[in-house]
């Protein structure tokens, strides 16, 4: 069982650390990659289509928050979006972008900021436990 954490930029890495700590403490295998939906769409799509051993994706994004929606619309595994508290609207724009993805694009959305990142990791762990118990 593996979780992928996709960051929109390298500057998201420090923000994501609290969630990575939760996954690590739980013994969950994870990988962290950086792919911007704006600056590296081809790389993002290539990664998500080749990540066959990933069971859940956590996508971190700020401001427009295109990343989680693009990921959710291109994979068959659960995607959890985490809005960062950045920009003039302090993450409200990212949160609204994630909440308003169109019908047919299932995207779980956590709260803004570090609490949202920790909750995303905890939610991923719960999903993995359910999946493991069902098999």
Coordinates of N, CA and C in Angstrom, one line a residue:
X1 N 0.8 -1.2 0.0 CA 0.0 0.0 0.0 C 0.9 1.2 0.0
X2 N 0.6 2.2 -0.9 CA 1.5 3.3 -1.0 C 0.6 4.6 -1.3
X3 N 1.1 5.7 -0.7 CA 0.5 7.0 -0.9 C 1.5 7.9 -1.7
X4 N 1.0 8.6 -2.7 CA 1.8 9.5 -3.4 C 1.4 10.9 -2.9
X5 N 2.3 11.8 -2.6 CA 2.1 13.1 -2.3 C 2.6 14.0 -3.5
X6 N 1.7 14.7 -4.1 CA 2.1 15.5 -5.3 C 2.1 16.9 -4.9
X7 N 3.2 17.6 -5.0 CA 3.3 19.0 -4.6 C 3.4 19.8 -5.9
X8 N 2.7 21.0 -5.9 CA 2.7 21.9 -7.0 C 4.1 22.6 -7.3
X9 N 4.9 22.7 -6.2 CA 6.2 23.3 -6.3 C 7.1 22.8 -5.2
X10 N 8.3 23.0 -5.3 CA 9.3 22.6 -4.3 C 9.0 23.4 -3.0
X11 N 8.5 24.6 -3.1 CA 8.2 25.4 -1.9 C 7.1 24.7 -1.0
X12 N 6.4 23.8 -1.5 CA 5.3 23.1 -0.8 C 5.9 22.0 0.1
X13 N 7.1 21.6 -0.1 CA 7.7 20.5 0.7 C 7.7 20.7 2.2
X14 N 8.1 21.8 2.7 CA 8.1 22.1 4.1 C 6.6 22.0 4.7
X15 N 5.7 22.6 3.9 CA 4.3 22.5 4.3 C 3.8 21.1 4.5
X16 N 4.2 20.2 3.5 CA 3.7 18.8 3.5 C 4.3 18.0 4.6
X17 N 5.4 18.5 5.3 CA 6.1 17.6 6.2 C 5.3 17.1 7.4
X18 N 4.3 17.9 7.9 CA 3.5 17.4 9.0 C 2.7 16.1 8.6
X19 N 2.2 16.1 7.3 CA 1.5 14.9 6.9 C 2.4 13.7 6.6
X20 N 3.6 14.0 6.1 CA 4.6 13.0 5.9 C 5.0 12.3 7.2
X21 N 5.1 13.2 8.3 CA 5.4 12.7 9.6 C 4.4 11.7 10.1
X22 N 3.1 12.0 9.8 CA 2.0 11.1 10.2 C 2.1 9.8 9.5
X23 N 2.3 9.8 8.2 CA 2.5 8.6 7.4 C 3.6 7.8 7.8
X24 N 4.8 8.4 8.0 CA 6.0 7.7 8.5 C 5.7 7.0 9.8
X25 N 5.1 7.7 10.8 CA 4.9 7.2 12.1 C 3.9 6.0 12.0
X26 N 3.1 5.9 11.0 CA 2.2 4.8 10.9 C 2.7 3.7 10.0
X27 N 4.0 3.9 9.5 CA 4.6 2.8 8.7 C 4.1 2.7 7.3
X28 N 3.4 3.8 6.9 CA 2.9 3.8 5.5 C 3.9 4.2 4.5
X29 N 4.0 3.4 3.4 CA 5.0 3.7 2.4 C 4.5 4.9 1.6
X30 N 5.3 5.8 1.3 CA 4.9 7.0 0.5 C 6.0 7.5 -0.4
X31 N 5.7 8.3 -1.4 CA 6.7 9.0 -2.2 C 6.2 10.4 -2.4
X32 N 7.1 11.3 -2.5 CA 6.8 12.7 -2.7 C 7.4 13.1 -4.1
X33 N 6.5 13.7 -4.9 CA 7.0 14.2 -6.2 C 6.5 15.7 -6.4
X34 N 7.2 16.4 -7.2 CA 6.8 17.8 -7.5 C 6.5 17.9 -9.0
X35 N 5.2 18.2 -9.3 CA 4.8 18.4 -10.7 C 3.7 19.5 -10.6
X36 N 4.0 20.6 -11.3 CA 3.0 21.7 -11.4 C 2.0 21.4 -12.5
X37 N 0.8 21.6 -12.2 CA -0.2 21.5 -13.3 C -0.1 22.6 -14.3
X38 N 0.4 23.7 -13.9 CA 0.6 24.9 -14.8 C 1.9 24.8 -15.6
X39 N 3.0 24.5 -14.9 CA 4.3 24.6 -15.5 C 4.8 23.2 -16.0
X40 N 4.2 22.1 -15.6 CA 4.7 20.8 -15.9 C 3.6 19.8 -16.2
X41 N 2.6 20.2 -16.9 CA 1.4 19.3 -17.1 C 1.8 18.0 -17.7
X42 N 2.7 18.0 -18.7 CA 3.1 16.7 -19.3 C 3.8 15.8 -18.3
X43 N 4.6 16.4 -17.5 CA 5.3 15.6 -16.5 C 4.3 15.0 -15.4
X44 N 3.4 15.9 -15.1 CA 2.3 15.4 -14.1 C 1.5 14.3 -14.7
X45 N 1.1 14.4 -15.9 CA 0.3 13.3 -16.5 C 1.1 12.1 -16.7
X46 N 2.3 12.2 -17.1 CA 3.2 11.0 -17.2 C 3.4 10.3 -15.9
X47 N 3.6 11.1 -14.8 CA 3.8 10.5 -13.5 C 2.5 9.7 -13.1
X48 N 1.3 10.4 -13.1 CA 0.1 9.8 -12.6 C -0.3 8.6 -13.4
X49 N 0.0 8.6 -14.7 CA -0.4 7.4 -15.5 C 0.6 6.3 -15.3
X50 N 1.8 6.5 -14.8 CA 2.8 5.5 -14.6 C 2.8 5.0 -13.2
X51 N 2.2 5.6 -12.3 CA 2.2 5.3 -10.8 C 1.3 4.1 -10.5
X52 N 1.6 3.0 -11.0 CA 0.7 1.8 -10.8 C 0.6 1.3 -9.4
X53 N 1.6 1.5 -8.6 CA 1.7 0.9 -7.3 C 1.1 1.9 -6.2
X54 N 0.6 3.0 -6.7 CA 0.0 4.0 -5.7 C -1.5 3.8 -5.5
X55 N -1.9 3.8 -4.2 CA -3.2 3.5 -3.8 C -4.1 4.7 -3.5
X56 N -3.4 5.8 -3.1 CA -4.0 7.0 -2.8 C -3.1 8.2 -3.1
X57 N -3.7 9.3 -3.6 CA -2.8 10.5 -3.9 C -3.3 11.6 -3.0
X58 N -2.3 12.3 -2.4 CA -2.6 13.6 -1.7 C -2.0 14.7 -2.6
X59 N -2.8 15.6 -3.1 CA -2.3 16.7 -3.9 C -2.4 18.0 -3.2
X60 N -1.2 18.7 -3.0 CA -1.1 19.9 -2.3 C -1.1 21.1 -3.3
X61 N -1.9 22.1 -3.1 CA -1.9 23.2 -4.0 C -2.3 24.5 -3.3
X62 N -1.9 25.6 -3.8 CA -2.3 26.9 -3.3 C -2.9 27.7 -4.4
X63 N -3.5 28.8 -4.0 CA -4.1 29.7 -4.9 C -5.1 29.1 -5.9
X64 N -4.9 29.0 -7.2 CA -5.9 28.5 -8.1 C -6.2 27.0 -7.8
X65 N -5.3 26.2 -7.4 CA -5.5 24.8 -7.0 C -6.0 23.9 -8.1
X66 N -5.4 24.1 -9.3 CA -5.7 23.2 -10.4 C -5.2 21.8 -10.2
X67 N -4.1 21.6 -9.5 CA -3.5 20.3 -9.4 C -4.4 19.2 -8.9
X68 N -5.1 19.3 -7.8 CA -5.9 18.2 -7.3 C -7.0 17.8 -8.3
X69 N -7.6 18.8 -8.9 CA -8.7 18.4 -9.9 C -8.2 17.7 -11.1
X70 N -7.0 18.2 -11.6 CA -6.4 17.5 -12.8 C -6.1 16.0 -12.4
X71 N -5.5 15.9 -11.2 CA -5.1 14.5 -10.8 C -6.3 13.7 -10.7
X72 N -7.3 14.2 -10.0 CA -8.6 13.4 -9.7 C -9.3 13.0 -11.0
X73 N -9.2 13.9 -12.0 CA -9.9 13.6 -13.3 C -9.1 12.6 -14.2
X74 N -7.9 12.2 -13.7 CA -7.1 11.3 -14.6 C -6.6 10.0 -13.9
X75 N -7.1 9.7 -12.7 CA -6.8 8.5 -12.0 C -8.0 7.8 -11.5
X76 N -7.8 6.5 -11.1 CA -8.9 5.7 -10.6 C -8.8 5.5 -9.1
X77 N -7.8 6.1 -8.5 CA -7.6 5.9 -7.0 C -8.1 7.1 -6.3
X78 N -8.4 7.0 -5.0 CA -8.8 8.2 -4.3 C -7.8 9.3 -4.3
X79 N -8.3 10.6 -4.4 CA -7.4 11.8 -4.4 C -7.9 12.7 -3.3
X80 N -7.0 13.2 -2.5 CA -7.3 14.1 -1.4 C -6.6 15.4 -1.7
X81 N -7.3 16.5 -1.8 CA -6.7 17.8 -2.0 C -6.5 18.5 -0.7
X82 N -5.4 19.2 -0.7 CA -5.0 20.0 0.5 C -4.7 21.4 0.1
X83 N -5.5 22.4 0.4 CA -5.2 23.8 0.1 C -4.2 24.4 1.0
X84 N -3.2 25.1 0.5 CA -2.3 25.8 1.3 C -2.8 27.2 1.6
X85 N -2.3 27.7 2.7 CA -2.7 29.1 3.2 C -1.7 30.1 2.6
X86 N -1.9 30.3 1.3 CA -1.0 31.3 0.6 C -1.8 32.2 -0.2
X87 N -1.1 33.3 -0.7 CA -1.8 34.2 -1.7 C -2.6 35.2 -0.9
X88 N -3.2 36.1 -1.7 CA -4.0 37.2 -1.1 C -5.3 36.7 -0.4
X89 N -5.8 35.5 -0.8 CA -7.0 35.0 -0.1 C -6.7 34.0 0.9
X90 N -5.4 33.8 1.2 CA -5.0 32.8 2.3 C -5.6 31.4 2.2
X91 N -5.7 30.9 1.0 CA -6.1 29.6 0.7 C -7.6 29.4 0.5
X92 N -8.4 30.4 0.7 CA -9.8 30.3 0.4 C -10.1 30.0 -1.1
X93 N -9.3 30.7 -2.0 CA -9.5 30.4 -3.4 C -9.1 29.0 -3.7
X94 N -8.1 28.4 -3.1 CA -7.7 27.0 -3.4 C -8.8 26.1 -2.9
X95 N -9.3 26.4 -1.7 CA -10.3 25.5 -1.1 C -11.6 25.5 -2.0
X96 N -12.0 26.7 -2.4 CA -13.2 26.8 -3.3 C -13.0 26.1 -4.6
X97 N -11.8 26.2 -5.2 CA -11.4 25.5 -6.4 C -11.6 24.0 -6.3
X98 N -11.1 23.5 -5.1 CA -11.2 22.0 -4.9 C -12.6 21.6 -4.7
X99 N -13.4 22.4 -3.9 CA -14.8 22.0 -3.6 C -15.7 22.1 -4.8
X100 N -15.3 22.8 -5.9 CA -16.2 23.0 -7.0 C -15.7 22.3 -8.3
X101 N -15.0 21.2 -8.1 CA -14.7 20.4 -9.3 C -16.0 19.9 -9.9
X102 N -16.0 19.7 -11.2 CA -17.3 19.2 -11.8 C -17.7 17.8 -11.4
X103 N -18.9 17.6 -11.7 CA -19.5 16.2 -11.5 C -18.7 15.2 -12.2
X104 N -18.4 14.1 -11.6 CA -17.6 13.0 -12.2 C -16.1 13.1 -11.9
X105 N -15.8 14.1 -11.1 CA -14.4 14.2 -10.7 C -14.3 14.1 -9.2
X106 N -14.3 12.9 -8.6 CA -14.4 12.8 -7.2 C -13.1 13.2 -6.5
X107 N -13.2 14.2 -5.6 CA -12.0 14.8 -5.0 C -12.3 15.1 -3.5
X108 N -11.7 14.3 -2.6 CA -11.9 14.7 -1.2 C -11.1 15.9 -0.9
X109 N -11.6 16.8 -0.1 CA -10.9 18.1 0.2 C -10.8 18.3 1.7
X110 N -9.6 18.6 2.1 CA -9.4 18.8 3.5 C -9.4 20.3 3.7
X111 N -9.3 20.7 5.0 CA -9.2 22.1 5.4 C -7.9 22.8 5.0
X112 N -7.9 24.1 5.1 CA -6.7 24.9 4.7 C -5.6 24.7 5.7
X113 N -4.4 24.6 5.3 CA -3.2 24.6 6.1 C -2.8 23.3 6.7
X114 N -1.9 23.4 7.7 CA -1.3 22.3 8.3 C -2.3 21.2 8.9
X115 N -3.4 21.7 9.5 CA -4.4 20.8 10.0 C -4.9 19.9 8.8
X116 N -5.2 20.6 7.7 CA -5.6 19.9 6.5 C -4.7 18.8 6.0
X117 N -3.4 19.1 6.1 CA -2.3 18.2 5.6 C -2.3 17.0 6.6
X118 N -2.4 17.2 7.9 CA -2.4 16.1 8.8 C -3.6 15.3 8.7
X119 N -4.8 15.9 8.5 CA -6.0 15.2 8.3 C -6.0 14.4 7.0
X120 N -5.4 14.9 6.0 CA -5.3 14.2 4.7 C -4.5 12.9 4.9
X121 N -3.4 13.0 5.6 CA -2.6 11.8 5.9 C -3.4 10.8 6.8
X122 N -4.1 11.3 7.8 CA -4.9 10.4 8.6 C -6.0 9.7 7.8
X123 N -6.6 10.5 6.9 CA -7.7 10.0 6.1 C -7.2 8.9 5.1
X124 N -6.0 9.1 4.6 CA -5.4 8.2 3.7 C -5.1 6.9 4.4
X125 N -4.6 7.0 5.7 CA -4.4 5.8 6.5 C -5.7 5.0 6.7
X126 N -6.7 5.7 7.0 CA -8.0 5.0 7.2 C -8.5 4.3 6.0
X127 N -8.3 4.9 4.8 CA -8.7 4.3 3.6 C -7.9 3.0 3.3
X128 N -6.6 3.1 3.6 CA -5.7 2.0 3.4 C -6.1 0.8 4.3
X129 N -6.4 1.2 5.5 CA -6.8 0.1 6.5 C -8.1 -0.6 6.1
X130 N -9.0 0.2 5.6 CA -10.3 -0.4 5.1 C -10.0 -1.3 3.9
X131 N -9.1 -0.9 3.0 CA -8.8 -1.6 1.8 C -8.1 -2.9 2.2
X132 N -7.2 -2.8 3.1 CA -6.4 -4.0 3.6 C -7.4 -5.0 4.2
X133 N -8.3 -4.5 5.1 CA -9.2 -5.4 5.7 C -10.2 -6.1 4.8
X134 N -10.5 -5.4 3.7 CA -11.5 -6.0 2.7 C -10.9 -7.1 1.9
X135 N -9.5 -7.1 1.8 CA -8.9 -8.1 0.9 C -8.7 -9.4 1.7

